[in-house]
Coordinates of C-alpha atoms in Angstrom, one line a residue:
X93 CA -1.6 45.3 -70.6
X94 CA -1.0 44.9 -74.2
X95 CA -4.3 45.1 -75.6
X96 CA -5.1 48.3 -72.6
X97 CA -2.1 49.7 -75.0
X98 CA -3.8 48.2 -78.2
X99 CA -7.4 49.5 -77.5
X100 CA -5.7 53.1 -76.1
X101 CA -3.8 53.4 -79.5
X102 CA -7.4 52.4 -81.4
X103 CA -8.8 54.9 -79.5
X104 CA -6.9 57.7 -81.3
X105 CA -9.1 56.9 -84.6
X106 CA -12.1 58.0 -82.8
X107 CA -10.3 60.9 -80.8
X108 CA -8.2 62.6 -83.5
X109 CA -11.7 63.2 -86.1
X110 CA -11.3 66.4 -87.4
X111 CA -14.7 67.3 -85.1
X112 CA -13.3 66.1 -81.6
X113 CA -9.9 67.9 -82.2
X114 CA -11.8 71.2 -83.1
X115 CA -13.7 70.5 -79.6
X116 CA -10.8 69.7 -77.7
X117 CA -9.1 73.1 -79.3
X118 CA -12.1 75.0 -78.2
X119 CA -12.4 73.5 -75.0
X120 CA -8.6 74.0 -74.1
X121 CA -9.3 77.6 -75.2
X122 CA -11.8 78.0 -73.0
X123 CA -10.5 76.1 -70.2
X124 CA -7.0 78.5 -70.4
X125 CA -9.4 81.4 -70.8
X126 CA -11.4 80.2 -67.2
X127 CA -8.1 79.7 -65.8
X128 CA -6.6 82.8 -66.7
X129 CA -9.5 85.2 -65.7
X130 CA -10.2 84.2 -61.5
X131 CA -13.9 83.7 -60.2
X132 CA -15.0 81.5 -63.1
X133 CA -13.5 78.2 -62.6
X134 CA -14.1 74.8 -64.5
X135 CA -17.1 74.3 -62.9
X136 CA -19.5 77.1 -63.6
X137 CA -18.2 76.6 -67.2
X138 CA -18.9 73.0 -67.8
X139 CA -22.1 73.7 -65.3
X140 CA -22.9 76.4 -68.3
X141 CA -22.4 74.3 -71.3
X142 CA -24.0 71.3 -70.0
X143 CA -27.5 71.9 -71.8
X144 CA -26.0 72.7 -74.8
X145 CA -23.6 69.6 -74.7
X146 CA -27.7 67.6 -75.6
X147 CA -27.0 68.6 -79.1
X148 CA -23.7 67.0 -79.7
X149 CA -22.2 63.6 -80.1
X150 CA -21.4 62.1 -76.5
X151 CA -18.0 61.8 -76.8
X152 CA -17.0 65.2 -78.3
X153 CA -19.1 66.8 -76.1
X154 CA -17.0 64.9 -73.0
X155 CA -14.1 65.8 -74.7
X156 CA -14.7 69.4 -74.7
X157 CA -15.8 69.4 -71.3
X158 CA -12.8 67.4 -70.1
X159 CA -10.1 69.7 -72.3
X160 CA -12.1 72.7 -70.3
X161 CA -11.0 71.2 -66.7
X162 CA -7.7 70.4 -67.5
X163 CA -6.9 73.4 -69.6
X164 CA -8.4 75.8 -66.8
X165 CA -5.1 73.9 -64.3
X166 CA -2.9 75.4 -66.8
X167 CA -4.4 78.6 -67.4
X168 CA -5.1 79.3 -64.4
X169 CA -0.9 79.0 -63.3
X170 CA -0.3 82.1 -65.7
X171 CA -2.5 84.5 -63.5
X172 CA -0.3 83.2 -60.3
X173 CA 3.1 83.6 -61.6
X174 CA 2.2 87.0 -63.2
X175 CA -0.2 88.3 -61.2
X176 CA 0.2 86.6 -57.5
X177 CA -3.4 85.7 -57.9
X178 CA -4.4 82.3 -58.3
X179 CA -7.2 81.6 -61.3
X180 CA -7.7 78.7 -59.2
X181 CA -7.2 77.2 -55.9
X182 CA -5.2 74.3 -57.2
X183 CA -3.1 76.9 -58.4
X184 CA -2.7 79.2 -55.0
X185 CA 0.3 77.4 -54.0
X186 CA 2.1 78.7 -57.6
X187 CA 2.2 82.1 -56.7
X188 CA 4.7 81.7 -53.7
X189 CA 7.4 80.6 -55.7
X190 CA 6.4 81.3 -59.1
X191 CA 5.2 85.2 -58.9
X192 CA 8.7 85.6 -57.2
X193 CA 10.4 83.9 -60.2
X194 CA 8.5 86.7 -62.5
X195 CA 9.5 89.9 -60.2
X196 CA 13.3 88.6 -60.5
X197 CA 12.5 88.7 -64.6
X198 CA 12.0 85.2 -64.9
X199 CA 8.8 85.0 -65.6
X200 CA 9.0 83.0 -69.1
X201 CA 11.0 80.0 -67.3
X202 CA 8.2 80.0 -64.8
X203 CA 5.7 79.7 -67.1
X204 CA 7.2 77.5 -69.5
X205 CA 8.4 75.2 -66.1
X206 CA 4.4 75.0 -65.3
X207 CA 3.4 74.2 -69.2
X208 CA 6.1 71.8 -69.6
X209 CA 5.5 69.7 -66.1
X210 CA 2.0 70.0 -66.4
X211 CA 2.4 68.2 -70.2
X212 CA 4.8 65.4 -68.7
X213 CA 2.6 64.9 -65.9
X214 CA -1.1 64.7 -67.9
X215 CA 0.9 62.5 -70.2
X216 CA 1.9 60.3 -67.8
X217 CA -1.2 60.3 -65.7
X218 CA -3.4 59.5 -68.9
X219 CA -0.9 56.4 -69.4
X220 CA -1.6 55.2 -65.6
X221 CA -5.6 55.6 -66.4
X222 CA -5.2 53.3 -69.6
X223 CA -2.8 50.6 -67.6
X224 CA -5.0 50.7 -64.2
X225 CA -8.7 51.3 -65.9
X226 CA -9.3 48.2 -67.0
X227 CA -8.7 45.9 -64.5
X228 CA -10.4 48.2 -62.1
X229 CA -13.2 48.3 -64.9
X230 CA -13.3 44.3 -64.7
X231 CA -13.1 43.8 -60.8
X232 CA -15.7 46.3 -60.7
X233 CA -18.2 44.1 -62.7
X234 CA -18.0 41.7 -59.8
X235 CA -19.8 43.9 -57.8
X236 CA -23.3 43.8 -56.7
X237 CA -25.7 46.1 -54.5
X238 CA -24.3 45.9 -51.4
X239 CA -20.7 46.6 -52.9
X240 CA -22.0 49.5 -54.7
X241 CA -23.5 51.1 -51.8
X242 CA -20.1 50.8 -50.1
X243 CA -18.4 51.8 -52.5
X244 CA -21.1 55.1 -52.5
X245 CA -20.2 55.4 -48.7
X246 CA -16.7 54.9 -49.1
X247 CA -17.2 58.3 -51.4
X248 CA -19.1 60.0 -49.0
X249 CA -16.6 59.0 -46.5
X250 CA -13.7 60.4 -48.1
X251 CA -15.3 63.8 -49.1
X252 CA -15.9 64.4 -45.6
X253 CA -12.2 63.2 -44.3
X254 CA -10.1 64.9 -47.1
X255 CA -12.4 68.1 -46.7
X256 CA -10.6 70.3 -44.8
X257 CA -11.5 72.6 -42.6
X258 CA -14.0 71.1 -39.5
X259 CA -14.8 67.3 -39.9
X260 CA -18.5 67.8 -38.6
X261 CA -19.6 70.5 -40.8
X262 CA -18.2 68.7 -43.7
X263 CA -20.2 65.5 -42.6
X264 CA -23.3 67.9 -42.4
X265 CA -22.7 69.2 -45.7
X266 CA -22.8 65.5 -47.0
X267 CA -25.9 64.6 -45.2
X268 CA -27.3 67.9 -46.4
X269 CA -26.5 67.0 -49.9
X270 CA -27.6 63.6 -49.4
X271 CA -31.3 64.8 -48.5
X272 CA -31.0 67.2 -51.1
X273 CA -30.8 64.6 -53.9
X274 CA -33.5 62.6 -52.7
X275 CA -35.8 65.2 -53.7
X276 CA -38.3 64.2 -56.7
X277 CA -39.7 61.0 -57.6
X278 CA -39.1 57.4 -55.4
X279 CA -37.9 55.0 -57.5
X280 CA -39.5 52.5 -56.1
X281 CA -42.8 53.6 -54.8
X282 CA -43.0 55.7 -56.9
X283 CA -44.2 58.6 -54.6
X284 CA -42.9 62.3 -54.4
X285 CA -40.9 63.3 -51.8
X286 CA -40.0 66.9 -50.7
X287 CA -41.3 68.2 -53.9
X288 CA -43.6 70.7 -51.6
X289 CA -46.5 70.7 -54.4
X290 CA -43.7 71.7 -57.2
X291 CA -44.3 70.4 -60.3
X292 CA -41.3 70.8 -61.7
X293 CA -39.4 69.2 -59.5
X294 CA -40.7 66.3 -59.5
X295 CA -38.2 64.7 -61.3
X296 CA -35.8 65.8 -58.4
X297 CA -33.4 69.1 -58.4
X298 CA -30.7 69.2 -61.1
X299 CA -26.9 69.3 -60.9
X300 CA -26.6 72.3 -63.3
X301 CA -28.1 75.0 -61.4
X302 CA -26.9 73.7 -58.1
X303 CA -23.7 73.5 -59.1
X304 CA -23.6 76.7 -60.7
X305 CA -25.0 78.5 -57.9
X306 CA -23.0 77.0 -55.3
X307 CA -19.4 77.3 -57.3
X308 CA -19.9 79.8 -59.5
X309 CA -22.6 83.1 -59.0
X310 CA -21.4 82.2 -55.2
X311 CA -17.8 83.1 -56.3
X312 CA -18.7 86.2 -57.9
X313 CA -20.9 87.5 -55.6
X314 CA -17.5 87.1 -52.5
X315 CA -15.6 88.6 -55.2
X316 CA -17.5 91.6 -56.0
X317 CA -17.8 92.0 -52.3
X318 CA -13.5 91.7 -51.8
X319 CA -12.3 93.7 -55.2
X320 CA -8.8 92.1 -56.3
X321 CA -6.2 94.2 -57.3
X322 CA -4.5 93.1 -60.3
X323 CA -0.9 94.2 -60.9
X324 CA 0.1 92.6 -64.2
X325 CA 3.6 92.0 -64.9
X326 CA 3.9 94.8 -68.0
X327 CA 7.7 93.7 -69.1
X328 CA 7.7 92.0 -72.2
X329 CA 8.2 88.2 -71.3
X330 CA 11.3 86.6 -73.2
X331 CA 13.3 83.3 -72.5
X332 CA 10.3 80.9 -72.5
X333 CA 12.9 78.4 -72.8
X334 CA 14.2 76.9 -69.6
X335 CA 18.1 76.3 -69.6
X336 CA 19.9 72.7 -69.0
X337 CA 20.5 73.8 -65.2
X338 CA 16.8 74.7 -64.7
X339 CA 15.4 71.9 -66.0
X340 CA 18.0 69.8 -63.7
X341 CA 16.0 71.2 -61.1
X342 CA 12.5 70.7 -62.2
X343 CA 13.0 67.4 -63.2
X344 CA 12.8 65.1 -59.7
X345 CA 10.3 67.6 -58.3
X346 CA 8.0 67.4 -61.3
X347 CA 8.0 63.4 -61.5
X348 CA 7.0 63.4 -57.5
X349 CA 4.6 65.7 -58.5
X350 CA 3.1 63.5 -60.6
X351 CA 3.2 60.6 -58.5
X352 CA 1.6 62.7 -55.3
X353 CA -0.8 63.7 -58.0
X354 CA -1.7 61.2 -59.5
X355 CA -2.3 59.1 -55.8
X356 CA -4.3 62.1 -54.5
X357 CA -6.7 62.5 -57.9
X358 CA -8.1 59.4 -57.2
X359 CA -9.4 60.4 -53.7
X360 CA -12.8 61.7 -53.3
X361 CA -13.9 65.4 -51.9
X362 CA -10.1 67.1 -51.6
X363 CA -7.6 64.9 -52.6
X364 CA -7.2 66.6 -56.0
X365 CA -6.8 69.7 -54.4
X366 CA -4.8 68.6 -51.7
X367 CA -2.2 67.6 -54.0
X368 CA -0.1 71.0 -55.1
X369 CA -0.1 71.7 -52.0
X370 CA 1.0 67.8 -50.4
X371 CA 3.9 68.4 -53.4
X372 CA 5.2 71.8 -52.0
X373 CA 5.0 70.8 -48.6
X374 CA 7.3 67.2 -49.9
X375 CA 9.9 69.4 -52.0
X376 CA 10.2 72.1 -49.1
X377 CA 11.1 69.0 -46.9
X378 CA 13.3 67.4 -48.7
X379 CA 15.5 70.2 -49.9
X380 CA 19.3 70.7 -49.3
X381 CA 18.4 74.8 -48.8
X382 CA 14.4 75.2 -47.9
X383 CA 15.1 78.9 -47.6
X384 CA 15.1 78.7 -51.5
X385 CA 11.3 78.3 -51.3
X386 CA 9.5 81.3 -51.2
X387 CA 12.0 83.1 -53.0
X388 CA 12.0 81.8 -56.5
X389 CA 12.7 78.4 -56.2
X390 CA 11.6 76.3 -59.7
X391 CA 11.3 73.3 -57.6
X392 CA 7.9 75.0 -56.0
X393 CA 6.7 75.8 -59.4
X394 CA 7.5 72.5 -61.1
X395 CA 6.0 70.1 -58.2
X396 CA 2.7 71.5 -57.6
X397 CA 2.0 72.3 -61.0
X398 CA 2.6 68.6 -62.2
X399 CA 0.4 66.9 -59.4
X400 CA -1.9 69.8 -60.4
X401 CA -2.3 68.3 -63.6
X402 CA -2.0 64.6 -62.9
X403 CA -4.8 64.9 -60.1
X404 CA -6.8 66.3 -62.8
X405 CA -6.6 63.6 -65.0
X406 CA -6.9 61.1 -62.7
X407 CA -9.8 61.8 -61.2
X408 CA -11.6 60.3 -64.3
X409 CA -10.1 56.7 -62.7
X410 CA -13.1 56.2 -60.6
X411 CA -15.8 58.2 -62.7
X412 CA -14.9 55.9 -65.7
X413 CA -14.8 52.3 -64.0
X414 CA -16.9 52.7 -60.8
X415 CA -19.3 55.4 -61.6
X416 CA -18.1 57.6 -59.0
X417 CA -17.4 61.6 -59.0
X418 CA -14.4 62.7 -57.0
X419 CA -14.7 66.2 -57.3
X420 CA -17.7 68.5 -58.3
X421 CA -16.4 68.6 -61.9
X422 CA -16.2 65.1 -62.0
X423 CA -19.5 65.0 -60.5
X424 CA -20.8 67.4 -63.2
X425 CA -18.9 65.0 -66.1
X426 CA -21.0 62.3 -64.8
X427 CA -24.0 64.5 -65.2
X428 CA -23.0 64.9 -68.6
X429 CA -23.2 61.0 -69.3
X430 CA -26.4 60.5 -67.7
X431 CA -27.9 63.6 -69.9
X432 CA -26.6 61.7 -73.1
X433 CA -27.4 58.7 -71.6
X434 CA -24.8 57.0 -70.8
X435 CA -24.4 55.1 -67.4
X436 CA -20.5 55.6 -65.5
X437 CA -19.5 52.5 -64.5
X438 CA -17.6 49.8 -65.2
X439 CA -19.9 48.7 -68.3
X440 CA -18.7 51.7 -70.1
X441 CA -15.3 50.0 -71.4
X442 CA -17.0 47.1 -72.9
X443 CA -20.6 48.8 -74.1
X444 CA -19.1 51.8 -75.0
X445 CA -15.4 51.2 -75.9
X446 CA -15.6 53.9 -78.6
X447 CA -16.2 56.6 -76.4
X448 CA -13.8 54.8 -73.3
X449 CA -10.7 55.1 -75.0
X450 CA -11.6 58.2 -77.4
X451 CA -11.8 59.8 -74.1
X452 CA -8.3 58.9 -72.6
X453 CA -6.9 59.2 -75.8
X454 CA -8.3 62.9 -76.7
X455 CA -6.0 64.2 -73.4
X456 CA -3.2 63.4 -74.8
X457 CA -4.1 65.8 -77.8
X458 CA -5.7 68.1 -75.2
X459 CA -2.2 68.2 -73.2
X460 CA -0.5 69.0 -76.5
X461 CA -2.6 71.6 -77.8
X462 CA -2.8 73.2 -74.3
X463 CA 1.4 73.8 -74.5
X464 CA 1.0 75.0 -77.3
X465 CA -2.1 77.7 -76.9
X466 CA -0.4 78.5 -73.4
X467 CA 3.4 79.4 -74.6
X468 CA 3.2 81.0 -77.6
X469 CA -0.2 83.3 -76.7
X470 CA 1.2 84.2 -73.6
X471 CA 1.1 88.1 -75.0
X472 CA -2.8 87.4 -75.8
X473 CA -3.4 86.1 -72.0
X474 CA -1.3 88.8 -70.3
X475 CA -3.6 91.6 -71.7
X476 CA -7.1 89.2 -70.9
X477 CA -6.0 90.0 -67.4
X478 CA -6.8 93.3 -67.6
X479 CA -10.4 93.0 -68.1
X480 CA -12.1 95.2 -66.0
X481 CA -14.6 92.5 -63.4
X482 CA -17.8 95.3 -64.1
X483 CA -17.2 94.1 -67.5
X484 CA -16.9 90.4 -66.9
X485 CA -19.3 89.2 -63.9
X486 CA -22.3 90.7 -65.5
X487 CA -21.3 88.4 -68.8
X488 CA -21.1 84.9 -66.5
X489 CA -24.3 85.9 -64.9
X490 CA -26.0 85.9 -67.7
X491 CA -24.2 82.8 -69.7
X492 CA -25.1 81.1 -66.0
X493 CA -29.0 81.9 -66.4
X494 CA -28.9 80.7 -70.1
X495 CA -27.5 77.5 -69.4
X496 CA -30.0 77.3 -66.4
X497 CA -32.9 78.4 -68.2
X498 CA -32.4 76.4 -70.9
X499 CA -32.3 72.8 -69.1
X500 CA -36.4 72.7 -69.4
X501 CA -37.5 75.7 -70.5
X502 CA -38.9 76.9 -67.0
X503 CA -38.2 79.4 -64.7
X504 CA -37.9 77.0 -62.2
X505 CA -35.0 76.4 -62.5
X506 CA -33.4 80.3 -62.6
X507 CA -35.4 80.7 -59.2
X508 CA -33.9 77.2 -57.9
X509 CA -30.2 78.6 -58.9
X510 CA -31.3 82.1 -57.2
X511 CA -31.9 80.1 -53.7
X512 CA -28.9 78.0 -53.5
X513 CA -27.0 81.1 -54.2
X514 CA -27.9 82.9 -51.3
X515 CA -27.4 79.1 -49.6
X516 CA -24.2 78.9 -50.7
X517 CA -23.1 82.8 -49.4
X518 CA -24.3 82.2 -45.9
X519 CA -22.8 78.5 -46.1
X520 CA -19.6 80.0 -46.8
X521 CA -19.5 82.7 -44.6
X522 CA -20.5 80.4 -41.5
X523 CA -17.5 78.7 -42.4
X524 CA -19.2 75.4 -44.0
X525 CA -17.6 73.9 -47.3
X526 CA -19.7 73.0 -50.3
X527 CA -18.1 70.6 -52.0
X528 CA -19.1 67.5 -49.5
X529 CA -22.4 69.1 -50.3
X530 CA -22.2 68.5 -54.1
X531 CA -20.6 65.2 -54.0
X532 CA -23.4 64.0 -51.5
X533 CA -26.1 65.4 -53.7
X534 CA -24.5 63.1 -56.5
X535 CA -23.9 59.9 -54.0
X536 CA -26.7 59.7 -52.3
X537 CA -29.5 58.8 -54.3
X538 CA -27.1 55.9 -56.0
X539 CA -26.4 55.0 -52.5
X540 CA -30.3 54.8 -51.4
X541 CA -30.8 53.5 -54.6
X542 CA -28.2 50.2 -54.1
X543 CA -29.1 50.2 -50.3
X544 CA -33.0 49.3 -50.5
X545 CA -32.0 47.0 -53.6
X546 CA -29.3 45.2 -51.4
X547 CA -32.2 44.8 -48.8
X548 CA -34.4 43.2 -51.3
X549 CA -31.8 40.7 -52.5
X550 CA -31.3 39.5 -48.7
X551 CA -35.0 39.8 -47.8
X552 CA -33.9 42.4 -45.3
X553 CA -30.7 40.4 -43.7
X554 CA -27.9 43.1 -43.3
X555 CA -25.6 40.3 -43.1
X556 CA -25.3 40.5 -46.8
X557 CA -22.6 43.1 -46.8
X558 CA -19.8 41.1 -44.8
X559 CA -20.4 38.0 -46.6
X560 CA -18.3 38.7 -49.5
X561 CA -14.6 39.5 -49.2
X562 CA -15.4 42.7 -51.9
X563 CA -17.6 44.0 -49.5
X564 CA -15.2 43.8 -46.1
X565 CA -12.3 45.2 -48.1
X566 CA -14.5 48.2 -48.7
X567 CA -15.8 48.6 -44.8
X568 CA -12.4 48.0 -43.9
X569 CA -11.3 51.2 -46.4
X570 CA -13.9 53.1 -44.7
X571 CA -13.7 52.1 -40.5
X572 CA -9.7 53.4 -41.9
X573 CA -10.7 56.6 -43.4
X574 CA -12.6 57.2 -40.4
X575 CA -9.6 56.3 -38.0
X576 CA -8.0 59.1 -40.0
X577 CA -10.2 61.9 -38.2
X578 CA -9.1 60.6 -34.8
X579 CA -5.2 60.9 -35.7
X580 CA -3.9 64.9 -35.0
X581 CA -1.1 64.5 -37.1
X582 CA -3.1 63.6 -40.1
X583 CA -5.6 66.9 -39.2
X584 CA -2.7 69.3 -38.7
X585 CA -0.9 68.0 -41.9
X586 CA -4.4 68.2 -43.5
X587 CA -4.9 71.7 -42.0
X588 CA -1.1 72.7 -43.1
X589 CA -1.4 71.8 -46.9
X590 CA -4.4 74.1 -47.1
X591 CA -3.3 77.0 -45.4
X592 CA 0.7 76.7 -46.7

């Protein structure tokens, strides 16, 4: 524990460069700007910068990228308590209690109560990553082929149980996005595989313009088609300062938000977005007067917005030691190591300790400078809400084919971003959820890739994965996640924290 502390501390010399705090500024700009403005989201963003991210160092360019997922979870909390419209979806439960806050004209304590539990939480959260990291990190290095592709299966898994919405179209949106990412090149044969005579593809399909297609031109396109109403809170917003009573109350409910949070981020597919609402749902519960919520109550702004904001930093937990994506902005994080060639895993710490704990470190800065662009630029963020969406849609397009075109200079690519567009809109509107999709897309080739190795090793004996106690803790994690989707009360608690 001491030198976790020692090495986190260290890592400040390489986060706090004059460079990587100008990136981190720019990226929590950014990331509050995403937030603010709804139909952008992290995602599309970091799916857009990724290409030009090749022409940086690696770890100011994850900086950045991480400061723009983060910042847009506290961004994206001032367009639901002023405008009842959620910037994100983490943020959807916000607007029950916060927008009612701001129509009784206390919209500064709402907003400063989501800035300030959102900064206790990342802080915390960023101090669980540096405590539990390592030794996760060093238990990982234990494992071989046939633990890594459990471990990839436990993923898969988990994306399809915490997905809510039908369990069988989320397990076909895996498979899908399993086949998917076996398109290109076998690594072992060396043959080409459902490349259809394209060229260009032979290296397989890239995560940018899938990503950005299914999470980001797809968003548009369902919001041009449903126009939102904005009604922006036009009083001037004083009393940013919550009193001594207020914060009384947001105190217990923002450090269980951090612990549901922070428990949840770490669960691939929805647990990270599970957790706001698994917070309200807990504080509702557990209240003297639940009639409060729904009516202004700061305990159902300072919950979900602090496991918000702990889910989001933890989520780097298994991306960092295990190599493993838990949401698609994870999963696009880990596309940005393998483009700067780096390799996620547990070899990261000790190969790469520079960039391991610059990393963790730099979100402590981020968290800071986030409270402090949020608050005091409130005024600047109430009138960005006002931007007409003819003015803005036709800008993200644009940014989205730049960032697509520019990956390898082919049209390819702005033609493969078209398609899974137009996938993506009839996925959704048949009811089927893309992010199993994404995360399978990302899982399965490792998975493949550790399978046919783990057959090698054993000459083809599949008793090789129960013959080390790593690998039947890990089947027994998945025969329990898959329990899960025969229990009802899990499904309708599932169901609940979605649609509360």
């Amino acid at each position: 524990m001491i030198d976790s502390l020692a090495s986190f501390f260290a890592g400040f010399l390489h986060a706090a460069t004059p460079t990587n705090i100008f990136f981190a500024f720019i990226g929590s700009i950014l990331g509050t700007l995403i937030g603010v403005l709804p139909g952008i989201g992290p995602l599309a963003t970091i799916s857009m910068l990724l290409s030009f991210t090749l022409m940086m160092d690696p770890l100011t360019s994850l900086i950045m990228l991480a400061s723009i997922y983060y910042g847009a979870q506290y961004g994206s909390s001032t367009t639901a308590i002023l405008c009842n419209l959620p910037g994100e979806v983490t943020s959807a439960v916000t607007c029950i209690d916060g927008h009612q806050m701001a129509r009784q004209g206390r919209a500064g304590v709402a907003l400063a109560t989501a800035a300030l539990s959102s900064l206790f939480a990342g802080c915390v959260a960023t101090f669980l990553i540096v405590l539990f990291a390592p030794p996760l990190a060093s238990l990982a290095l234990n494992f071989s082929a046939p633990e890594y592709f459990l471990l990839m299966l436990l993923g898969l898994v988990a994306s399809v149980v915490f997905c809510h919405g039908s369990v069988l179209n989320a397990f076909a949106m895996a498979l899908l996005g399993v086949l998917l990412g076996l398109v290109g090149t076998d690594v072992e044969t060396g043959s080409l595989r459902y490349t259809f005579g394209i060229g260009e593809i032979s290296s397989g399909l890239d995560i940018v313009p899938v990503g950005m297609a299914l999470f980001g031109l797809t968003e548009i396109i369902f919001n041009l088609s449903m126009p939102m109403s904005r009604q922006v809170m036009t009083q001037k917003i004083t009393n940013l300062l919550p009193s001594l009573s207020d914060l009384k109350e947001a105190v217990l409910p923002a450090i269980r938000g951090t612990a549901i949070g922070s428990l949840l981020g770490i669960l691939p597919g929805g647990g990270a977005t599970l957790s706001p609402f698994a917070s309200y749902m807990v504080e509702k519960r557990i209240a003297k007067d639940p009639s409060r919520f729904g009516r202004g109550a700061i305990e159902g702004v300072a919950g979900p917005e602090a496991a918000n904001n702990a889910a989001a930093q933890t989520s780097f937990i298994p991306l960092l030691t295990l190599g493993i994506p838990t949401n698609p902005v994870i999963a696009l994080m880990l596309g940005a190591m393998l483009i700067q060639g780096i390799q996620p895993g547990p070899q990261v710490i000790s190969s790469r300790p520079d960039l391991f704990w610059g990393l963790i470190a730099s979100m402590i800065i981020g968290n800071l400078l986030l409270v402090v662009i949020n608050l005091p630029l409130i005024g600047i963020w109430v009138r960005l809400l006002k931007v007409p969406y003819r003015v803005l849609f036709p800008a993200i397009v644009v940014f989205c084919c730049i960032g697509a075109y520019t990956l390898n200079v082919t049209p390819i690519m702005l033609f493969i971003m078209a398609g899974f567009t137009v996938f993506g809109v009839v996925l959704i509107m048949l009811g089927f959820q893309p992010i199993p999709l994404l995360l399978g897309f990302v899982l399965g080739p490792m998975a493949e890739e550790n399978l046919r190795r783990a057959f090698v090793i054993s000459k083809g004996d599949p008793s090789i994965f129960v013959t080390r106690p790593i690998s039947i803790v890990l089947i027994l994690m998945i025969l329990a996640l898959v329990l899960l989707i025969f229990l009802p009360a899990f499904q309708q608690n599932k169901e609940e924290f979605v649609e509360s």
